[in-house]
Amino acid sequence: MRHDHIISAKQLSRADIEAVLDHAADIAADPAAYADRHADTLLGMLFFEPSTRTKMSFTTAMKRLGGDIVDMGSVESSSVKKGESLADTVRVVEGYADALVLRHPMEGSAKMASEFVDVPLVNAGDGAGQHPTQTLLDLYTIRENAGFDDLTIGIMGDLKYGRTVHSLAHALTNVDAHQHFISPESLQLPRSVRYDLHQEGAEVREHTALEEILPELDVLYVTRIQRERFPDESEYRAVAGQYQIDTETLEAAKDDLTVMHPLPRVDEIAHDVDDTDYATYFEQAHNGVPVRMALLDLLLEAHQ
Amino acid sequence: MRHDHIISAKQLSRADIEAVLDHAADIAADPAAYADRHADTLLGMLFFEPSTRTKMSFTTAMKRLGGDIVDMGSVESSSVKKGESLADTVRVVEGYADALVLRHPMEGSAKMASEFVDVPLVNAGDGAGQHPTQTLLDLYTIRENAGFDDLTIGIMGDLKYGRTVHSLAHALTNVDAHQHFISPESLQLPRSVRYDLHQEGAEVREHTALEEILPELDVLYVTRIQRERFPDESEYRAVAGQYQIDTETLEAAKDDLTVMHPLPRVDEIAHDVDDTDYATYFEQAHNGVPVRMALLDLLLEAHQ
Amino acid sequence: MRHDHIISAKQLSRADIEAVLDHAADIAADPAAYADRHADTLLGMLFFEPSTRTKMSFTTAMKRLGGDIVDMGSVESSSVKKGESLADTVRVVEGYADALVLRHPMEGSAKMASEFVDVPLVNAGDGAGQHPTQTLLDLYTIRENAGFDDLTIGIMGDLKYGRTVHSLAHALTNVDAHQHFISPESLQLPRSVRYDLHQEGAEVREHTALEEILPELDVLYVTRIQRERFPDESEYRAVAGQYQIDTETLEAAKDDLTVMHPLPRVDEIAHDVDDTDYATYFEQAHNGVPVRMALLDLLLEAHQ
């Protein structure tokens, strides 16, 4: 893999993706072997909006590689409040760190910021844009649990606004998965995403009910349907209730179905699923560490 | 000592307590010997309410053992705001860390959370519930300065609402201390605590004036009387003023009296006491480091 | 250099300053040689007001020396809110750390705090008072780019309220610089600062237009003119516009002019200057790391 910055999962070829996942698997198999790999490395953390989970996961990844972080802290306490531009902020912080992680509410901000710095920059989410490390950890979890060969995956919930879902769908096309999208009509894939997927040669089918397709699935990826998307509470409840799963729902599934969720969940997956072999969402969250360790290691090695 | 989680001081036998305090004393005597003891260990910090002092002390303890922390940051910036349950949060963070420290406003939360994780969890305060490491550092400070043999201790101030005080009282019963409680009538020990202490065989006496008992004390543990407990300012001032100490008050005390306070203080202890040999409250705060180092070391060793 | 605490640039002799800058230059030339120099050292970070840049820079400096930090976090989450005095806070945190960095809104607070602790304390800004490490990194940047011999420097912008400027002016007097101050009349140097500079034997001239002096300058130090200083927007715009520079402005300058700015900038320096050889403000920010490494190293070595 040879990239200076990781801005979007789309920039990664299938070979790039396999390289990251293979390296992540090696790391997960023997993390102690990597404990001093980047002992004097500082990772600059620029989180312009809160994202505890992603921040903790990157922090853990860097520290598990022997390095450390330098954190900008919250925007409220930063120079941004004094009117500093993103370009200036990243150029200053570049002087403190050997690589940067950027989370920013504005789509395209990671790409723009990367043009001002010489150290590797990883996009940790830019508004409605990309969040490539989430996609990589999703792919890693899928590959470890179901494999990419002849993979049939269902993606359910809010497919309209979910950045996670759009990124994942593009990447799954890359590995020739059979993709099923399950959602209420009002939250179906945006036309533009559907169009792009078709252009890329994706095999895509859409459903409004999980039961139509559940028995065929190797992986069911559940996302949250947000209350704010609906004009009133009763409409939300009526719709959301149809896209919640519990152990009863899963009786119709294959025995080795893998259930994933990007978390946090609210009530899309009942707690009785947690103790079944289907439940892979906590493992999925934990996989963020070896995947981000792998990505940071590859970027830092390539940059030296 | 063999515990998976440290939820309450009550779970610790006298032998457990002595083991922690002995180990803390060893560490305090030669901290450099422990500087690399847990070099690749990450401690997950889950503070659902602010507590700077406790957080800094645990952070220092982990770093003085050669390890590092992964911090959730403030609740405002976390997944909790999106409606995530505590059980989900700890199961995710368990994937990042080798042990967890939890501070949460809800009584019983630490016990509940501990049931969802496999790594050791230490309760750093759960609302009106327990705060076992505060109790341990108090005991350490008492043992180092006055010893447990034939110990006479006075605990003064807000005995009604003070979690610190209730925990300490139970632990002191364990070491057969003669306990004197000094407070205004409106802030006396709750009936339930007094009842429990009697059941445990504690030797307890209550006073409304410090002068009644001061000359007999080996240790005087002062706590803050909070303004909010009183209907009006004048009543507060009248009461609080009687439970403040200065060098003049202490003329009636033994020469080797140890004055403690969990800090922060406001005006319960006059600043002229700071320069006397009585003042042990800053040392007490500092003792949190070796005590928490000892506890983390014992937990991590037992967990391996 | 032999100081217990660094409170003000004024306490440093020319020899002290040269010692810090020489050591910083050594570190900048071979940072890897210092990567484990203070491996078990913890730096206590007490920021009573936000200052991302300074905090990141000190954090980086300590970590590049192999050490780590213990951070009090924001005042909102600290014991300060419960009414704790600064003297008590520093005496507690002294028990966690091997040195302290203090930022506080109250002038004189760093001096006061330093009297209560035995570990080295560095003032990272005390209100309208001092910010000695900013002055040192400014001097380092000037020395590296223009040298101190026969130095002619222009300082432009808000000279009335700018703490940075006053500190720098005193230090420049120490190295016999020819100092030119360029500002609107309403934002000229305060009488007291001008008086002090004259007492110290400074060579000072004041201007209202940059063009009067620009061709003679080796260094142009630009500071921000704050909107809040003006009664209305239009007056602000009229004045501020005269103290903004771009590549056109700089055509009248020497080829090897060094343009500095303490950052963050808003629009005092046009972005087209960034790509010229004049632009030294990002380098200046980055210089904070070796300068603070040098200062911490000297303090810690002297304290042992």
CSV table of C-alpha atoms in Angstrom, one decimal, chain C:
chain,number,residue,atom,x,y,z
C,1,MET,CA,21.0,28.4,34.0
C,2,ARG,CA,19.9,27.9,37.6
C,3,HIS,CA,16.3,28.7,38.3
C,4,ASP,CA,13.7,26.8,40.3
C,5,HIS,CA,10.7,28.3,38.5
C,6,ILE,CA,10.3,30.1,35.2
C,7,ILE,CA,7.8,32.9,35.9
C,8,SER,CA,8.9,35.8,33.6
C,9,ALA,CA,11.2,36.3,30.7
C,10,LYS,CA,12.5,39.3,32.8
C,11,GLN,CA,14.1,36.9,35.3
C,12,LEU,CA,16.4,35.5,32.6
C,13,SER,CA,19.7,37.1,32.0
C,14,ARG,CA,21.2,37.3,28.4
C,15,ALA,CA,23.3,34.3,29.4
C,16,ASP,CA,20.3,32.3,30.6
C,17,ILE,CA,18.5,33.1,27.3
C,18,GLU,CA,21.5,32.1,25.2
C,19,ALA,CA,21.7,28.9,27.2
C,20,VAL,CA,18.1,27.9,26.5
C,21,LEU,CA,18.4,28.8,22.9
C,22,ASP,CA,21.7,27.0,22.4
C,23,HIS,CA,20.2,23.9,24.0
C,24,ALA,CA,17.1,24.2,21.9
C,25,ALA,CA,19.2,24.3,18.8
C,26,ASP,CA,21.1,21.2,19.9
C,27,ILE,CA,17.8,19.4,20.5
C,28,ALA,CA,16.4,20.6,17.1
C,29,ALA,CA,19.5,19.3,15.4
C,30,ASP,CA,19.1,15.8,16.9
C,31,PRO,CA,15.8,15.3,18.6
C,32,ALA,CA,16.2,11.5,18.6
C,33,ALA,CA,19.1,11.9,21.1
C,34,TYR,CA,16.6,13.3,23.6
C,35,ALA,CA,13.8,10.8,23.1
C,36,ASP,CA,14.4,8.9,26.4
C,37,ARG,CA,16.0,11.7,28.4
C,38,HIS,CA,13.1,12.0,30.9
C,39,ALA,CA,11.5,8.7,30.5
C,40,ASP,CA,9.8,8.5,33.9
C,41,THR,CA,8.9,12.2,34.2
C,42,LEU,CA,5.4,13.4,34.6
C,43,LEU,CA,4.5,17.0,33.8
C,44,GLY,CA,1.4,18.4,35.6
C,45,MET,CA,-0.7,20.5,33.3
C,46,LEU,CA,-2.8,23.2,35.1
C,47,PHE,CA,-4.7,25.2,32.5
C,48,PHE,CA,-7.2,27.4,34.3
C,49,GLU,CA,-8.1,28.9,30.9
C,50,PRO,CA,-8.1,27.3,27.5
C,51,SER,CA,-4.9,27.6,25.4
C,52,THR,CA,-4.8,24.7,23.0
C,53,ARG,CA,-1.6,25.8,21.2
C,54,THR,CA,0.5,26.3,24.3
C,55,LYS,CA,-0.9,23.1,25.9
C,56,MET,CA,-0.2,21.0,22.8
C,57,SER,CA,3.3,22.4,22.5
C,58,PHE,CA,4.2,21.7,26.1
C,59,THR,CA,2.6,18.2,25.9
C,60,THR,CA,4.6,17.5,22.7
C,61,ALA,CA,7.8,18.8,24.4
C,62,MET,CA,7.4,16.6,27.4
C,63,LYS,CA,6.6,13.5,25.3
C,64,ARG,CA,9.5,14.1,22.9
C,65,LEU,CA,11.7,14.0,26.0
C,66,GLY,CA,10.3,10.5,26.7
C,67,GLY,CA,8.0,11.7,29.6
C,68,ASP,CA,4.3,12.1,29.9
C,69,ILE,CA,1.7,14.5,31.2
C,70,VAL,CA,-1.0,14.5,33.9
C,71,ASP,CA,-3.7,16.9,33.0
C,72,MET,CA,-6.1,18.7,35.3
C,73,GLY,CA,-8.6,19.1,32.4
C,74,SER,CA,-10.9,22.1,32.2
C,75,VAL,CA,-11.7,24.2,35.2
C,76,GLU,CA,-15.4,23.4,34.8
C,77,SER,CA,-14.7,19.8,35.9
C,78,SER,CA,-12.2,20.6,38.6
C,79,SER,CA,-12.1,21.2,42.4
C,80,VAL,CA,-11.7,24.8,41.6
C,81,LYS,CA,-15.4,25.0,41.1
C,82,LYS,CA,-15.9,23.8,44.7
C,83,GLY,CA,-14.0,26.8,45.9
C,84,GLU,CA,-10.5,25.4,46.2
C,85,SER,CA,-7.7,28.0,46.3
C,86,LEU,CA,-4.9,27.9,43.7
C,87,ALA,CA,-2.4,27.3,46.5
C,88,ASP,CA,-4.2,24.2,47.5
C,89,THR,CA,-4.6,22.9,43.9
C,90,VAL,CA,-0.9,23.2,43.2
C,91,ARG,CA,0.1,21.6,46.4
C,92,VAL,CA,-2.1,18.6,45.6
C,93,VAL,CA,-1.0,18.3,42.0
C,94,GLU,CA,2.7,18.6,43.1
C,95,GLY,CA,2.2,15.1,44.5
C,96,TYR,CA,1.4,13.7,41.1
C,97,ALA,CA,4.0,15.4,38.9
C,98,ASP,CA,7.7,16.2,38.6
C,99,ALA,CA,7.2,19.6,37.3
C,100,LEU,CA,4.2,21.9,36.7
C,101,VAL,CA,3.0,24.1,33.9
C,102,LEU,CA,0.5,26.7,34.9
C,103,ARG,CA,-1.9,28.9,32.8
C,104,HIS,CA,-4.1,31.1,34.8
C,105,PRO,CA,-6.2,34.3,34.0
C,106,MET,CA,-4.9,36.2,37.0
C,107,GLU,CA,-1.8,38.3,36.7
C,108,GLY,CA,0.8,37.3,39.4
C,109,SER,CA,-0.8,33.8,39.9
C,110,ALA,CA,2.3,31.9,38.6
C,111,LYS,CA,4.6,33.7,41.0
C,112,MET,CA,2.2,33.1,43.9
C,113,ALA,CA,1.7,29.4,43.0
C,114,SER,CA,5.4,28.8,42.7
C,115,GLU,CA,5.9,29.8,46.3
C,116,PHE,CA,3.8,26.8,47.5
C,117,VAL,CA,5.6,24.0,45.5
C,118,ASP,CA,9.0,22.3,45.6
C,119,VAL,CA,8.9,21.0,42.0
C,120,PRO,CA,9.8,23.4,39.1
C,121,LEU,CA,6.9,25.5,37.8
C,122,VAL,CA,6.7,27.1,34.4
C,123,ASN,CA,4.3,30.0,33.8
C,124,ALA,CA,2.4,29.4,30.6
C,125,GLY,CA,0.6,32.8,30.7
C,126,ASP,CA,-0.9,34.6,33.7
C,127,GLY,CA,-3.5,36.9,32.4
C,128,ALA,CA,-2.1,40.3,31.3
C,129,GLY,CA,1.2,39.2,33.0
C,130,GLN,CA,4.0,37.1,31.6
C,131,HIS,CA,4.3,34.2,29.1
C,132,PRO,CA,8.0,33.5,29.1
C,133,THR,CA,8.1,30.4,26.8
C,134,GLN,CA,6.4,32.4,24.1
C,135,THR,CA,9.1,35.0,24.4
C,136,LEU,CA,11.8,32.3,24.3
C,137,LEU,CA,10.4,30.7,21.1
C,138,ASP,CA,10.1,34.1,19.5
C,139,LEU,CA,13.7,34.9,20.4
C,140,TYR,CA,14.8,31.5,19.1
C,141,THR,CA,13.0,32.1,15.8
C,142,ILE,CA,14.6,35.5,15.5
C,143,ARG,CA,18.1,34.2,16.3
C,144,GLU,CA,17.8,31.3,13.8
C,145,ASN,CA,16.5,33.5,11.0
C,146,ALA,CA,18.1,36.9,11.4
C,147,GLY,CA,20.6,36.6,14.3
C,148,PHE,CA,20.8,39.1,17.2
C,149,ASP,CA,23.8,41.1,15.7
C,150,ASP,CA,22.7,44.6,14.7
C,151,LEU,CA,19.1,43.3,14.5
C,152,THR,CA,16.3,45.7,13.3
C,153,ILE,CA,12.9,44.5,14.1
C,154,GLY,CA,9.4,46.0,13.6
C,155,ILE,CA,6.5,45.0,15.8
C,156,MET,CA,3.1,45.8,14.4
C,157,GLY,CA,-0.5,45.6,15.4
C,158,ASP,CA,-2.1,45.8,18.8
C,159,LEU,CA,0.8,47.0,21.0
C,160,LYS,CA,-1.4,48.2,23.8
C,161,TYR,CA,-3.0,45.0,25.0
C,162,GLY,CA,-0.6,42.4,23.6
C,163,ARG,CA,1.2,40.6,26.4
C,164,THR,CA,3.4,38.8,23.9
C,165,VAL,CA,4.7,42.1,22.5
C,166,HIS,CA,5.6,43.6,25.9
C,167,SER,CA,7.5,40.5,27.0
C,168,LEU,CA,9.3,40.3,23.6
C,169,ALA,CA,10.2,44.0,23.7
C,170,HIS,CA,11.9,43.7,27.1
C,171,ALA,CA,13.9,40.6,25.9
C,172,LEU,CA,14.9,42.3,22.7
C,173,THR,CA,16.3,45.2,24.8
C,174,ASN,CA,18.5,42.6,26.4
C,175,VAL,CA,20.0,41.7,23.0
C,176,ASP,CA,20.4,45.3,21.9
C,177,ALA,CA,17.9,45.2,19.0
C,178,HIS,CA,16.8,48.3,17.2
C,179,GLN,CA,13.0,48.2,17.9
C,180,HIS,CA,10.3,49.8,15.8
C,181,PHE,CA,6.7,49.8,17.0
C,182,ILE,CA,4.0,50.2,14.3
C,183,SER,CA,0.4,50.6,15.3
C,184,PRO,CA,-2.7,52.9,15.1
C,185,GLU,CA,-2.5,55.7,17.7
C,186,SER,CA,-5.2,54.1,19.8
C,187,LEU,CA,-3.2,50.9,20.2
C,188,GLN,CA,0.2,52.2,20.9
C,189,LEU,CA,2.5,50.8,23.6
C,190,PRO,CA,1.3,51.7,27.1
C,191,ARG,CA,3.2,54.5,28.8
C,192,SER,CA,4.4,52.2,31.5
C,193,VAL,CA,5.9,49.7,29.0
C,194,ARG,CA,7.5,52.6,27.0
C,195,TYR,CA,8.9,54.0,30.2
C,196,ASP,CA,10.4,50.7,31.3
C,197,LEU,CA,12.0,50.1,27.9
C,198,HIS,CA,13.6,53.5,28.1
C,199,GLN,CA,14.8,52.8,31.6
C,200,GLU,CA,16.4,49.6,30.4
C,201,GLY,CA,18.2,51.5,27.7
C,202,ALA,CA,16.1,50.2,24.8
C,203,GLU,CA,16.4,51.8,21.4
C,204,VAL,CA,12.8,52.3,20.5
C,205,ARG,CA,10.9,54.2,17.7
C,206,GLU,CA,7.2,54.4,17.1
C,207,HIS,CA,5.4,54.6,13.7
C,208,THR,CA,1.8,54.7,12.5
C,209,ALA,CA,2.6,53.4,9.0
C,210,LEU,CA,4.6,50.3,8.1
C,211,GLU,CA,5.9,51.8,4.9
C,212,GLU,CA,8.0,54.3,7.0
C,213,ILE,CA,10.2,51.6,8.2
C,214,LEU,CA,9.6,48.4,6.3
C,215,PRO,CA,12.7,48.6,4.0
C,216,GLU,CA,15.0,48.6,7.0
C,217,LEU,CA,13.6,45.6,8.9
C,218,ASP,CA,15.2,42.3,9.3
C,219,VAL,CA,12.2,40.9,11.1
C,220,LEU,CA,8.5,42.0,11.0
C,221,TYR,CA,6.5,40.7,13.9
C,222,VAL,CA,2.8,41.0,13.2
C,223,THR,CA,0.1,40.7,15.8
C,224,ARG,CA,-3.7,40.7,15.6
C,225,ILE,CA,-5.8,43.8,16.0
C,226,GLN,CA,-8.9,42.6,17.9
C,227,ARG,CA,-12.4,43.7,16.8
C,228,GLU,CA,-13.4,44.0,20.5
C,229,ARG,CA,-11.0,46.9,21.0
C,230,PHE,CA,-13.1,49.2,18.8
C,231,PRO,CA,-16.5,50.8,19.5
C,232,ASP,CA,-17.9,49.9,16.1
C,233,GLU,CA,-17.2,47.6,13.2
C,234,SER,CA,-16.5,50.3,10.6
C,235,GLU,CA,-13.9,52.0,12.7
C,236,TYR,CA,-12.3,48.6,13.3
C,237,ARG,CA,-12.2,47.8,9.5
C,238,ALA,CA,-10.7,51.2,8.7
C,239,VAL,CA,-7.9,50.8,11.1
C,240,ALA,CA,-7.2,47.0,10.9
C,241,GLY,CA,-7.0,47.2,7.1
C,242,GLN,CA,-3.9,49.4,7.3
C,243,TYR,CA,-2.0,46.9,9.3
C,244,GLN,CA,-2.6,43.9,7.1
C,245,ILE,CA,0.2,42.6,4.9
C,246,ASP,CA,0.3,40.7,1.6
C,247,THR,CA,2.9,39.9,-1.0
C,248,GLU,CA,2.4,43.4,-2.6
C,249,THR,CA,3.1,45.1,0.8
C,250,LEU,CA,6.3,43.1,1.1
C,251,GLU,CA,7.7,44.2,-2.2
C,252,ALA,CA,9.3,47.1,-0.4
C,253,ALA,CA,11.0,44.8,2.1
C,254,LYS,CA,14.5,43.3,2.2
C,255,ASP,CA,14.7,40.0,0.4
C,256,ASP,CA,15.6,38.1,3.6
C,257,LEU,CA,12.9,39.7,5.8
C,258,THR,CA,11.5,37.3,8.4
C,259,VAL,CA,7.7,37.6,8.9
C,260,MET,CA,6.5,36.3,12.3
C,261,HIS,CA,3.1,36.1,14.0
C,262,PRO,CA,2.2,34.4,17.3
C,263,LEU,CA,-0.9,32.9,15.7
C,264,PRO,CA,-3.7,32.3,15.4
C,265,ARG,CA,-4.0,34.9,12.7
C,266,VAL,CA,-7.3,36.0,11.2
C,267,ASP,CA,-6.5,38.3,8.2
C,268,GLU,CA,-3.5,40.3,9.3
C,269,ILE,CA,-1.3,38.3,6.9
C,270,ALA,CA,-2.8,37.4,3.5
C,271,HIS,CA,-2.6,33.7,2.5
C,272,ASP,CA,-0.4,34.5,-0.5
C,273,VAL,CA,2.4,35.3,1.9
C,274,ASP,CA,2.4,31.7,3.2
C,275,ASP,CA,4.2,30.4,0.2
C,276,THR,CA,7.0,33.0,0.2
C,277,ASP,CA,10.3,32.7,2.0
C,278,TYR,CA,9.3,35.6,4.2
C,279,ALA,CA,6.7,33.4,6.0
C,280,THR,CA,8.2,32.1,9.3
C,281,TYR,CA,5.1,31.9,11.5
C,282,PHE,CA,4.5,28.2,11.2
C,283,GLU,CA,8.1,27.5,11.8
C,284,GLN,CA,7.8,29.9,14.8
C,285,ALA,CA,5.0,27.8,16.2
C,286,HIS,CA,6.9,24.6,15.6
C,287,ASN,CA,9.9,26.1,17.4
C,288,GLY,CA,7.9,26.0,20.6
C,289,VAL,CA,8.7,22.3,20.9
C,290,PRO,CA,12.5,22.4,21.0
C,291,VAL,CA,12.5,25.5,23.0
C,292,ARG,CA,10.1,24.0,25.7
C,293,MET,CA,12.1,20.7,25.5
C,294,ALA,CA,15.3,22.7,26.3
C,295,LEU,CA,13.7,24.7,29.1
C,296,LEU,CA,12.1,21.6,30.7
C,297,ASP,CA,15.3,19.7,30.4
C,298,LEU,CA,17.4,22.4,32.0
C,299,LEU,CA,14.9,22.8,34.8
C,300,LEU,CA,14.5,19.1,35.5
C,301,GLU,CA,18.3,18.6,35.4
C,302,ALA,CA,18.9,21.5,37.8
C,303,HIS,CA,16.2,20.2,40.2
C,304,GLN,CA,17.5,16.7,40.6
